Coordinates of C-alpha atoms in Angstrom, one line a residue:
X1 CA -67.8 116.5 82.0
X2 CA -69.0 115.9 85.6
X3 CA -66.4 115.3 88.3
X4 CA -68.8 113.0 90.0
X5 CA -70.2 110.1 87.9
X6 CA -73.9 109.5 88.4
X7 CA -74.7 113.1 89.2
X8 CA -76.8 115.1 86.7
X9 CA -78.3 118.5 86.7
X10 CA -81.1 117.6 89.1
X11 CA -78.8 115.8 91.5
X12 CA -79.3 112.5 93.2
X13 CA -82.9 112.5 94.5
X14 CA -82.6 109.4 96.8
X15 CA -80.1 111.1 99.1
X16 CA -81.5 112.4 102.4
X17 CA -80.2 114.8 104.9
X18 CA -79.8 113.7 108.6
X19 CA -83.3 113.4 110.1
X20 CA -82.2 114.2 113.6
X21 CA -80.8 117.6 114.6
X22 CA -77.5 117.4 116.3
X23 CA -77.5 119.2 119.7
X24 CA -74.1 118.2 120.8
X25 CA -70.8 118.4 118.9
X26 CA -67.3 117.2 119.8
X27 CA -65.0 120.0 120.8
X28 CA -61.3 119.4 119.9
X29 CA -58.2 121.1 121.3
X30 CA -54.9 120.7 119.4
X31 CA -51.4 121.1 121.0
X32 CA -51.4 125.0 120.5
X33 CA -54.5 125.3 122.7
X34 CA -53.3 122.8 125.4
X35 CA -51.3 123.8 128.5
X36 CA -50.6 121.5 131.3
X37 CA -48.4 121.4 134.4
X38 CA -48.4 118.5 136.8
X39 CA -52.1 117.5 137.2
X40 CA -53.6 120.9 135.9
X41 CA -54.8 120.9 132.3
X42 CA -55.7 124.2 130.8
X43 CA -57.7 124.3 127.5
X44 CA -57.8 127.6 125.6
X45 CA -61.2 128.6 124.2
X46 CA -60.0 131.6 122.2
X47 CA -59.2 135.2 122.9
X48 CA -61.4 136.9 125.4
X49 CA -63.0 133.6 126.6
X50 CA -62.4 131.8 129.8
X51 CA -60.2 128.8 129.6
X52 CA -61.4 125.3 130.7
X53 CA -59.2 124.1 133.6
X54 CA -59.4 120.4 134.6
X55 CA -57.5 118.0 136.9
X56 CA -55.7 115.2 135.2
X57 CA -55.5 111.7 136.7
X58 CA -52.2 110.9 138.4
X59 CA -51.2 108.3 135.7
X60 CA -51.2 111.1 133.0
X61 CA -48.8 113.4 134.9
X62 CA -45.7 113.9 132.8
X63 CA -47.3 112.4 129.6
X64 CA -47.0 114.1 126.2
X65 CA -50.5 115.2 125.3
X66 CA -51.2 115.3 121.6
X67 CA -55.0 115.9 121.4
X68 CA -57.9 116.6 123.8
X69 CA -61.6 116.1 122.9
X70 CA -64.8 116.8 124.9
X71 CA -67.4 114.3 123.8
X72 CA -71.1 114.0 124.8
X73 CA -72.1 110.4 125.3
X74 CA -75.2 109.1 127.1
X75 CA -76.1 112.2 129.1
X76 CA -72.5 112.8 130.2
X77 CA -69.5 114.7 129.1
X78 CA -66.4 112.5 128.4
X79 CA -62.9 113.9 128.2
X80 CA -60.7 112.0 125.6
X81 CA -57.0 112.7 126.1
X82 CA -54.6 111.4 123.4
X83 CA -51.1 110.9 124.8
X84 CA -47.8 109.7 123.2
X85 CA -46.8 106.2 124.4
X86 CA -43.2 105.1 124.5
X87 CA -42.2 102.3 122.1
X88 CA -42.3 98.9 123.7
X89 CA -39.6 96.2 123.4
X90 CA -39.9 93.9 120.3
X91 CA -40.1 90.2 120.8
X92 CA -36.8 88.5 119.9
X93 CA -37.9 84.8 119.5
X94 CA -39.6 82.9 116.7
X95 CA -42.2 80.8 118.7
X96 CA -45.6 80.2 117.2
X97 CA -48.8 80.0 119.4
X98 CA -52.5 79.6 119.0
X99 CA -55.6 81.0 120.8
X100 CA -58.9 79.3 121.2
X101 CA -61.4 82.1 122.2
X102 CA -64.4 81.2 124.3
X103 CA -67.3 82.6 126.3
X104 CA -66.7 80.7 129.6
X105 CA -62.9 80.8 129.2
X106 CA -62.1 84.0 127.4
X107 CA -58.7 82.8 126.0
X108 CA -56.9 79.5 125.9
X109 CA -53.4 79.9 124.5
X110 CA -50.6 77.5 123.9
X111 CA -47.2 77.3 122.1
X112 CA -47.2 73.5 122.2
X113 CA -45.1 73.3 125.4
X114 CA -46.7 75.8 127.8
X115 CA -50.3 77.0 128.0
X116 CA -52.5 79.6 129.7
X117 CA -56.3 79.7 130.3
X118 CA -57.8 83.1 131.1
X119 CA -61.2 82.9 132.7
X120 CA -64.1 84.9 131.3
X121 CA -66.6 84.3 134.1
X122 CA -66.2 87.9 135.5
X123 CA -67.0 89.2 132.0
X124 CA -69.9 86.9 131.7
X125 CA -71.3 87.9 135.1
X126 CA -71.1 91.6 134.2
X127 CA -73.1 91.0 131.0
X128 CA -75.7 89.1 133.0
X129 CA -75.9 92.0 135.5
X130 CA -76.4 94.4 132.7
X131 CA -79.3 92.3 131.2
X132 CA -81.1 92.0 134.6
X133 CA -80.9 95.7 135.5
X134 CA -81.8 96.9 132.0
X135 CA -84.9 94.6 132.0
X136 CA -86.0 96.1 135.4
X137 CA -85.5 99.7 134.3
X138 CA -87.1 99.2 130.9
X139 CA -90.2 97.6 132.5
X140 CA -90.5 100.6 134.9
X141 CA -90.0 103.1 132.0
X142 CA -92.7 101.5 129.9
X143 CA -95.3 102.2 132.7
X144 CA -94.5 106.0 132.8
X145 CA -95.9 108.8 130.6
X146 CA -93.7 110.5 128.1
X147 CA -92.2 113.8 129.5
X148 CA -93.0 113.0 133.1
X149 CA -90.5 113.5 135.9
X150 CA -90.5 109.9 136.9
X151 CA -89.7 108.9 133.3
X152 CA -86.8 111.4 133.2
X153 CA -85.4 110.1 136.5
X154 CA -85.6 106.5 135.2
X155 CA -83.8 107.4 132.0
X156 CA -81.1 109.2 134.0
X157 CA -80.6 106.1 136.2
X158 CA -80.4 103.9 133.1
X159 CA -77.7 106.1 131.5
X160 CA -75.7 106.2 134.8
X161 CA -75.8 102.4 135.0
X162 CA -74.9 101.9 131.4
X163 CA -71.9 104.2 131.7
X164 CA -70.7 102.4 134.8
X165 CA -71.2 98.8 133.5
X166 CA -69.7 99.5 130.1
X167 CA -66.5 101.0 131.7
X168 CA -66.2 97.9 133.8
X169 CA -66.7 95.5 130.8
X170 CA -64.1 97.4 128.8
X171 CA -61.7 97.3 131.7
X172 CA -62.0 93.5 132.0
X173 CA -61.4 93.1 128.2
X174 CA -58.3 95.3 128.5
X175 CA -57.1 93.2 131.4
X176 CA -57.5 89.9 129.5
X177 CA -55.7 91.2 126.4
X178 CA -52.9 92.6 128.5
X179 CA -52.4 89.2 130.3
X180 CA -52.2 87.5 126.9
X181 CA -49.8 90.0 125.3
X182 CA -47.5 89.8 128.3
X183 CA -47.5 86.0 128.2
X184 CA -46.6 86.0 124.5
X185 CA -43.8 88.5 125.1
X186 CA -42.4 86.4 128.0
X187 CA -42.5 83.2 125.9
X188 CA -40.8 84.8 122.8
X189 CA -43.9 84.3 120.6
X190 CA -43.8 86.2 117.3
X191 CA -46.9 84.7 115.6
X192 CA -50.3 84.0 117.1
X193 CA -53.1 82.2 115.3
X194 CA -56.6 82.9 116.7
X195 CA -59.7 80.9 115.9
X196 CA -62.7 82.6 114.4
X197 CA -65.9 81.4 116.2
X198 CA -68.4 82.8 113.7
X199 CA -69.8 79.3 113.1
X200 CA -70.5 78.7 116.8
X201 CA -72.2 82.1 117.2
X202 CA -74.6 81.4 114.3
X203 CA -75.9 78.1 115.8
X204 CA -79.5 78.3 117.2
X205 CA -79.2 76.6 120.7
X206 CA -82.0 78.2 122.6
X207 CA -83.0 81.7 123.7
X208 CA -80.6 82.1 126.6
X209 CA -77.6 80.6 124.8
X210 CA -78.3 82.8 121.7
X211 CA -78.4 85.9 123.9
X212 CA -75.0 85.0 125.4
X213 CA -73.5 84.4 122.0
X214 CA -74.9 87.7 120.6
X215 CA -73.4 89.6 123.5
X216 CA -70.1 87.8 123.3
X217 CA -67.5 90.6 122.7
X218 CA -65.1 88.4 120.7
X219 CA -64.5 91.1 118.1
X220 CA -63.6 93.7 120.7
X221 CA -61.2 91.3 122.4
X222 CA -59.5 90.4 119.1
X223 CA -59.1 94.1 118.2
X224 CA -57.4 94.9 121.5
X225 CA -55.2 91.8 121.2
X226 CA -54.2 92.8 117.7
X227 CA -53.0 96.3 118.6
X228 CA -51.3 95.2 121.9
X229 CA -49.4 92.4 120.2
X230 CA -48.5 94.6 117.3
X231 CA -46.7 97.0 119.7
X232 CA -44.4 94.1 120.6
X233 CA -43.9 93.1 117.0
X234 CA -46.2 90.0 117.2
X235 CA -48.5 89.1 114.4
X236 CA -52.1 88.0 115.1
X237 CA -53.6 85.9 112.3
X238 CA -57.4 84.8 112.3
X239 CA -58.0 81.2 111.1
X240 CA -60.9 78.8 110.8
X241 CA -61.4 76.9 114.0
X242 CA -63.9 74.3 112.8
X243 CA -63.2 70.9 114.3
X244 CA -60.3 72.0 116.5
X245 CA -62.0 71.5 119.9
X246 CA -63.4 68.0 119.0
X247 CA -60.6 66.5 117.1
X248 CA -58.6 64.0 119.3
X249 CA -54.9 64.7 119.6
X250 CA -54.2 60.9 119.8
X251 CA -56.2 59.5 116.9
X252 CA -57.1 62.7 115.0
X253 CA -60.7 61.6 114.8
X254 CA -63.6 64.1 115.5
X255 CA -66.0 63.5 118.5
X256 CA -68.6 66.0 119.6
X257 CA -67.8 67.2 123.1
X258 CA -69.9 68.1 126.2
X259 CA -68.4 69.5 129.4
X260 CA -65.0 71.0 130.1
X261 CA -62.9 67.8 130.0
X262 CA -62.0 66.3 126.7
X263 CA -63.1 62.7 126.0
X264 CA -62.6 60.9 122.7
X265 CA -65.4 58.5 121.7
X266 CA -63.2 56.6 119.2
X267 CA -60.0 55.7 121.0
X268 CA -60.9 56.5 124.6
X269 CA -58.3 59.3 125.1
X270 CA -59.4 61.6 128.0
X271 CA -58.2 64.0 130.6
X272 CA -57.1 67.4 129.2
X273 CA -59.0 70.7 129.2
X274 CA -61.2 70.9 126.2
X275 CA -60.3 74.5 125.4
X276 CA -56.6 73.6 125.6
X277 CA -57.2 70.8 123.1
X278 CA -58.9 73.4 120.8
X279 CA -55.9 75.8 121.1
X280 CA -53.5 72.9 120.3
X281 CA -55.7 71.9 117.4
X282 CA -55.6 75.4 116.0
X283 CA -51.8 75.5 116.3
X284 CA -51.5 72.0 114.7
X285 CA -53.9 72.9 111.8
X286 CA -52.3 76.3 111.1
X287 CA -48.7 75.1 111.2
X288 CA -49.0 71.6 109.6
X289 CA -52.1 72.3 107.5
X290 CA -54.0 69.3 109.0
X291 CA -54.6 67.4 112.3
X292 CA -51.7 65.0 113.1
X293 CA -52.0 61.8 115.1
X294 CA -50.1 61.6 118.4
X295 CA -50.1 65.3 118.9
X296 CA -48.4 66.2 122.2
X297 CA -50.2 68.5 124.5
X298 CA -48.8 71.0 127.1
X299 CA -47.8 69.2 130.3
X300 CA -48.9 72.1 132.5
X301 CA -51.9 74.4 132.2
X302 CA -51.8 77.7 134.1
X303 CA -55.0 79.6 135.0
X304 CA -55.6 83.3 135.3
X305 CA -58.8 84.3 137.1
X306 CA -59.8 88.0 137.2
X307 CA -61.1 89.3 140.5
X308 CA -63.1 92.3 141.7
X309 CA -61.0 94.2 144.3
X310 CA -63.1 95.9 147.0
X311 CA -61.8 99.2 148.4
X312 CA -60.8 99.0 152.1
X313 CA -62.6 101.3 154.5
X314 CA -60.5 103.8 156.3
X315 CA -61.3 105.1 159.7

Protein backbone atom coordinates (compact mmCIF):
# COMPACT_ATOMS: atom_id res chain seq x y z
CA UNK A 1 0.00 0.00 0.00
CA UNK A 2 1.34 3.40 -0.95
CA UNK A 3 2.05 5.89 1.83
CA UNK A 4 1.04 8.74 -0.45
CA UNK A 5 -2.46 8.42 -1.99
CA UNK A 6 -2.55 9.39 -5.66
CA UNK A 7 1.02 8.31 -6.38
CA UNK A 8 1.56 5.31 -8.64
CA UNK A 9 4.64 3.65 -10.05
CA UNK A 10 5.09 6.32 -12.74
CA UNK A 11 4.72 9.17 -10.27
CA UNK A 12 2.67 12.34 -10.67
CA UNK A 13 3.53 13.66 -14.12
CA UNK A 14 1.98 17.14 -13.71
CA UNK A 15 4.46 18.17 -11.00
CA UNK A 16 7.29 20.45 -12.16
CA UNK A 17 10.64 21.34 -10.67
CA UNK A 18 11.41 25.03 -10.00
CA UNK A 19 12.06 26.68 -13.36
CA UNK A 20 14.53 29.22 -11.97
CA UNK A 21 17.89 28.29 -10.50
CA UNK A 22 18.42 29.73 -7.02
CA UNK A 23 21.67 31.69 -6.83
CA UNK A 24 21.23 33.00 -3.28
CA UNK A 25 20.30 31.03 -0.19
CA UNK A 26 19.48 32.19 3.35
CA UNK A 27 22.33 31.54 5.79
CA UNK A 28 21.18 30.78 9.35
CA UNK A 29 23.17 30.97 12.61
CA UNK A 30 21.79 29.30 15.73
CA UNK A 31 22.78 30.26 19.32
CA UNK A 32 25.85 27.91 19.30
CA UNK A 33 27.38 29.90 16.43
CA UNK A 34 26.53 33.34 17.81
CA UNK A 35 28.83 35.37 20.06
CA UNK A 36 28.20 38.99 20.93
CA UNK A 37 29.56 41.49 23.40
CA UNK A 38 28.24 45.04 23.46
CA UNK A 39 27.81 46.11 19.83
CA UNK A 40 30.12 43.45 18.30
CA UNK A 41 28.38 40.41 16.82
CA UNK A 42 30.54 37.41 15.81
CA UNK A 43 29.01 34.69 13.62
CA UNK A 44 30.95 31.43 13.34
CA UNK A 45 31.34 29.88 9.87
CA UNK A 46 32.84 26.57 10.96
CA UNK A 47 36.30 25.31 11.89
CA UNK A 48 39.11 26.76 9.81
CA UNK A 49 36.91 29.51 8.31
CA UNK A 50 36.96 33.19 9.11
CA UNK A 51 34.08 34.39 11.28
CA UNK A 52 31.72 37.15 10.19
CA UNK A 53 32.03 40.18 12.52
CA UNK A 54 29.36 42.89 12.45
CA UNK A 55 28.35 45.97 14.46
CA UNK A 56 24.92 45.74 16.07
CA UNK A 57 22.63 48.79 16.39
CA UNK A 58 22.65 50.47 19.79
CA UNK A 59 19.07 49.38 20.51
CA UNK A 60 20.12 45.69 20.37
CA UNK A 61 22.95 45.98 22.88
CA UNK A 62 22.20 43.71 25.82
CA UNK A 63 19.41 41.86 24.00
CA UNK A 64 19.11 38.06 24.09
CA UNK A 65 19.75 36.92 20.50
CA UNK A 66 18.04 33.67 19.53
CA UNK A 67 18.66 33.50 15.78
CA UNK A 68 20.53 35.37 13.03
CA UNK A 69 19.87 35.07 9.28
CA UNK A 70 21.64 36.59 6.27
CA UNK A 71 19.02 37.15 3.56
CA UNK A 72 19.44 38.33 -0.05
CA UNK A 73 16.63 40.68 -1.04
CA UNK A 74 16.49 43.02 -4.03
CA UNK A 75 20.19 43.25 -4.76
CA UNK A 76 21.14 43.72 -1.09
CA UNK A 77 22.07 41.57 1.90
CA UNK A 78 19.77 41.92 4.90
CA UNK A 79 20.68 40.76 8.41
CA UNK A 80 17.66 39.42 10.31
CA UNK A 81 18.26 39.24 14.07
CA UNK A 82 15.70 37.47 16.26
CA UNK A 83 15.78 38.67 19.87
CA UNK A 84 13.84 37.75 22.99
CA UNK A 85 11.38 40.43 24.04
CA UNK A 86 10.27 40.87 27.65
CA UNK A 87 6.62 40.12 28.41
CA UNK A 88 4.44 43.23 28.45
CA UNK A 89 1.88 44.11 31.09
CA UNK A 90 -1.58 42.68 30.49
CA UNK A 91 -4.58 44.97 30.35
CA UNK A 92 -6.69 44.84 33.52
CA UNK A 93 -9.94 46.43 32.33
CA UNK A 94 -12.95 45.10 30.45
CA UNK A 95 -13.66 47.94 28.01
CA UNK A 96 -14.75 47.20 24.42
CA UNK A 97 -13.66 49.40 21.49
CA UNK A 98 -14.05 49.44 17.71
CA UNK A 99 -11.83 50.50 14.81
CA UNK A 100 -12.93 51.92 11.47
CA UNK A 101 -9.92 51.57 9.12
CA UNK A 102 -9.49 54.01 6.27
CA UNK A 103 -7.17 55.19 3.53
CA UNK A 104 -7.15 58.91 4.38
CA UNK A 105 -7.42 58.34 8.12
CA UNK A 106 -5.65 55.06 8.81
CA UNK A 107 -7.48 54.32 12.08
CA UNK A 108 -10.51 55.77 13.87
CA UNK A 109 -11.01 54.07 17.24
CA UNK A 110 -13.54 54.65 20.01
CA UNK A 111 -14.76 52.97 23.17
CA UNK A 112 -18.00 54.96 23.16
CA UNK A 113 -16.70 57.71 25.47
CA UNK A 114 -13.27 58.63 24.11
CA UNK A 115 -11.92 58.44 20.59
CA UNK A 116 -8.75 58.75 18.52
CA UNK A 117 -8.20 59.38 14.80
CA UNK A 118 -4.76 58.51 13.37
CA UNK A 119 -3.97 60.22 10.08
CA UNK A 120 -2.84 58.09 7.15
CA UNK A 121 -1.83 60.97 4.88
CA UNK A 122 1.92 60.36 5.33
CA UNK A 123 1.42 56.73 4.33
CA UNK A 124 -0.64 57.86 1.36
CA UNK A 125 2.04 60.33 0.22
CA UNK A 126 4.76 57.65 0.41
CA UNK A 127 2.72 55.36 -1.85
CA UNK A 128 2.19 58.23 -4.29
CA UNK A 129 5.94 58.95 -4.30
CA UNK A 130 6.67 55.27 -4.99
CA UNK A 131 4.29 55.25 -7.96
CA UNK A 132 5.77 58.41 -9.50
CA UNK A 133 9.42 57.35 -9.17
CA UNK A 134 8.76 53.80 -10.39
CA UNK A 135 6.92 55.15 -13.43
CA UNK A 136 9.88 57.37 -14.32
CA UNK A 137 12.43 54.57 -13.82
CA UNK A 138 10.40 51.96 -15.74
CA UNK A 139 10.00 54.37 -18.64
CA UNK A 140 13.78 54.91 -18.75
CA UNK A 141 14.49 51.15 -18.46
CA UNK A 142 12.15 50.36 -21.36
CA UNK A 143 14.31 52.54 -23.67
CA UNK A 144 17.58 50.66 -22.92
CA UNK A 145 19.01 47.49 -24.41
CA UNK A 146 19.10 44.27 -22.41
CA UNK A 147 22.53 43.76 -20.79
CA UNK A 148 23.69 47.37 -21.33
CA UNK A 149 25.49 49.35 -18.60
CA UNK A 150 22.78 52.00 -18.58
CA UNK A 151 20.10 49.36 -18.01
CA UNK A 152 22.06 47.83 -15.12
CA UNK A 153 22.51 51.27 -13.53
CA UNK A 154 18.80 51.98 -13.78
CA UNK A 155 17.90 48.61 -12.23
CA UNK A 156 20.33 49.29 -9.37
CA UNK A 157 18.73 52.70 -8.81
CA UNK A 158 15.28 51.10 -8.85
CA UNK A 159 16.21 48.52 -6.21
CA UNK A 160 17.86 51.14 -4.00
CA UNK A 161 14.72 53.26 -4.14
CA UNK A 162 12.39 50.32 -3.44
CA UNK A 163 14.45 49.21 -0.45
CA UNK A 164 14.35 52.73 0.97
CA UNK A 165 10.67 53.49 0.35
CA UNK A 166 9.45 50.11 1.61
CA UNK A 167 11.38 50.53 4.86
CA UNK A 168 9.75 53.95 5.31
CA UNK A 169 6.26 52.57 4.60
CA UNK A 170 6.78 49.68 7.01
CA UNK A 171 8.02 52.08 9.70
CA UNK A 172 4.90 54.26 9.34
CA UNK A 173 2.60 51.21 9.64
CA UNK A 174 4.53 50.11 12.75
CA UNK A 175 4.12 53.61 14.23
CA UNK A 176 0.36 53.68 13.58
CA UNK A 177 -0.17 50.24 15.14
CA UNK A 178 1.96 51.21 18.16
CA UNK A 179 -0.10 54.38 18.75
CA UNK A 180 -3.33 52.36 18.67
CA UNK A 181 -2.05 49.58 20.95
CA UNK A 182 -0.86 52.14 23.54
CA UNK A 183 -4.23 53.91 23.41
CA UNK A 184 -6.04 50.61 24.03
CA UNK A 185 -3.78 49.73 26.96
CA UNK A 186 -4.16 53.19 28.55
CA UNK A 187 -7.96 53.02 28.27
CA UNK A 188 -8.22 49.44 29.67
CA UNK A 189 -9.58 47.97 26.43
CA UNK A 190 -9.58 44.15 26.33
CA UNK A 191 -11.61 43.58 23.12
CA UNK A 192 -11.35 45.48 19.83
CA UNK A 193 -13.68 45.02 16.85
CA UNK A 194 -12.16 46.07 13.52
CA UNK A 195 -14.13 46.60 10.32
CA UNK A 196 -13.32 44.57 7.22
CA UNK A 197 -13.29 46.95 4.20
CA UNK A 198 -13.22 44.30 1.46
CA UNK A 199 -16.51 45.56 0.01
CA UNK A 200 -15.13 49.09 -0.39
CA UNK A 201 -11.94 47.84 -2.03
CA UNK A 202 -13.84 45.88 -4.68
CA UNK A 203 -15.88 48.86 -5.92
CA UNK A 204 -14.89 50.27 -9.32
CA UNK A 205 -14.57 54.03 -8.76
CA UNK A 206 -12.11 55.03 -11.47
CA UNK A 207 -8.49 54.36 -12.34
CA UNK A 208 -6.84 56.54 -9.67
CA UNK A 209 -9.16 55.49 -6.87
CA UNK A 210 -8.79 51.82 -7.79
CA UNK A 211 -5.01 52.16 -7.66
CA UNK A 212 -5.16 53.67 -4.17
CA UNK A 213 -7.47 50.89 -3.00
CA UNK A 214 -5.26 48.15 -4.46
CA UNK A 215 -2.20 49.60 -2.69
CA UNK A 216 -4.00 50.14 0.61
CA UNK A 217 -2.00 48.07 3.11
CA UNK A 218 -4.98 47.30 5.34
CA UNK A 219 -4.04 43.63 5.79
CA UNK A 220 -0.51 44.50 6.94
CA UNK A 221 -1.84 47.06 9.43
CA UNK A 222 -4.35 44.56 10.83
CA UNK A 223 -1.62 41.91 11.17
CA UNK A 224 0.61 44.31 13.13
CA UNK A 225 -2.28 45.43 15.30
CA UNK A 226 -3.21 41.84 16.06
CA UNK A 227 0.19 40.77 17.37
CA UNK A 228 0.84 44.04 19.27
CA UNK A 229 -2.56 43.95 20.98
CA UNK A 230 -2.15 40.25 21.74
CA UNK A 231 1.01 40.99 23.74
CA UNK A 232 -1.15 43.11 26.07
CA UNK A 233 -3.83 40.42 26.25
CA UNK A 234 -6.24 42.32 23.95
CA UNK A 235 -8.39 40.48 21.41
CA UNK A 236 -8.79 41.83 17.85
CA UNK A 237 -11.97 40.59 16.13
CA UNK A 238 -12.69 41.37 12.42
CA UNK A 239 -16.35 42.19 11.68
CA UNK A 240 -18.45 43.28 8.72
CA UNK A 241 -18.52 47.08 8.46
CA UNK A 242 -21.28 47.48 5.86
CA UNK A 243 -23.49 50.48 6.60
CA UNK A 244 -21.56 51.64 9.66
CA UNK A 245 -20.22 54.92 8.22
CA UNK A 246 -23.56 55.96 6.69
CA UNK A 247 -26.02 54.94 9.42
CA UNK A 248 -27.19 57.92 11.47
CA UNK A 249 -26.57 57.62 15.23
CA UNK A 250 -29.74 59.66 15.91
CA UNK A 251 -32.40 57.99 13.71
CA UNK A 252 -30.51 54.77 12.70
CA UNK A 253 -31.33 55.40 9.01
CA UNK A 254 -28.73 54.97 6.26
CA UNK A 255 -27.62 57.90 4.09
CA UNK A 256 -24.82 57.84 1.54
CA UNK A 257 -22.02 60.17 2.67
CA UNK A 258 -19.66 62.53 0.85
CA UNK A 259 -16.92 64.48 2.57
CA UNK A 260 -15.38 64.13 6.02
CA UNK A 261 -18.29 65.57 8.06
CA UNK A 262 -21.33 63.36 8.65
CA UNK A 263 -24.72 64.66 7.47
CA UNK A 264 -27.96 62.71 7.73
CA UNK A 265 -30.37 63.21 4.84
CA UNK A 266 -33.33 61.88 6.82
CA UNK A 267 -33.37 63.66 10.21
CA UNK A 268 -30.82 66.42 9.57
CA UNK A 269 -28.30 65.27 12.17
CA UNK A 270 -24.82 66.66 11.32
CA UNK A 271 -21.48 67.63 12.76
CA UNK A 272 -19.29 64.69 13.83
CA UNK A 273 -16.37 63.17 11.93
CA UNK A 274 -17.61 60.57 9.45
CA UNK A 275 -14.95 58.00 10.36
CA UNK A 276 -15.81 58.41 14.05
CA UNK A 277 -19.47 57.71 13.23
CA UNK A 278 -18.24 54.59 11.42
CA UNK A 279 -16.20 53.40 14.41
CA UNK A 280 -19.15 54.07 16.72
CA UNK A 281 -21.41 52.15 14.34
CA UNK A 282 -19.06 49.14 14.31
CA UNK A 283 -19.04 49.17 18.13
CA UNK A 284 -22.84 49.47 18.31
CA UNK A 285 -23.42 46.75 15.72
CA UNK A 286 -20.89 44.35 17.31
CA UNK A 287 -22.07 44.78 20.92
CA UNK A 288 -25.84 45.16 20.41
CA UNK A 289 -26.21 43.18 17.17
CA UNK A 290 -27.93 46.12 15.41
CA UNK A 291 -27.88 49.91 15.01
CA UNK A 292 -29.66 51.65 17.89
CA UNK A 293 -31.45 55.02 17.77
CA UNK A 294 -30.09 57.90 19.85
CA UNK A 295 -26.60 56.45 20.00
CA UNK A 296 -24.22 58.69 21.95
CA UNK A 297 -20.98 59.68 20.27
CA UNK A 298 -17.67 60.56 21.96
CA UNK A 299 -17.65 64.17 23.13
CA UNK A 300 -14.00 64.73 22.23
CA UNK A 301 -11.99 63.43 19.27
CA UNK A 302 -8.20 63.37 19.55
CA UNK A 303 -6.01 63.43 16.42
CA UNK A 304 -2.60 61.88 15.90
CA UNK A 305 -0.65 63.09 12.85
CA UNK A 306 2.60 61.42 11.85
CA UNK A 307 5.48 63.69 10.86
CA UNK A 308 8.77 63.34 9.01
CA UNK A 309 11.59 64.48 11.29
CA UNK A 310 14.52 66.09 9.45
CA UNK A 311 18.01 65.59 10.84
CA UNK A 312 19.61 68.77 12.13
CA UNK A 313 22.86 69.83 10.52
CA UNK A 314 25.83 70.02 12.83
CA UNK A 315 28.76 72.35 12.27
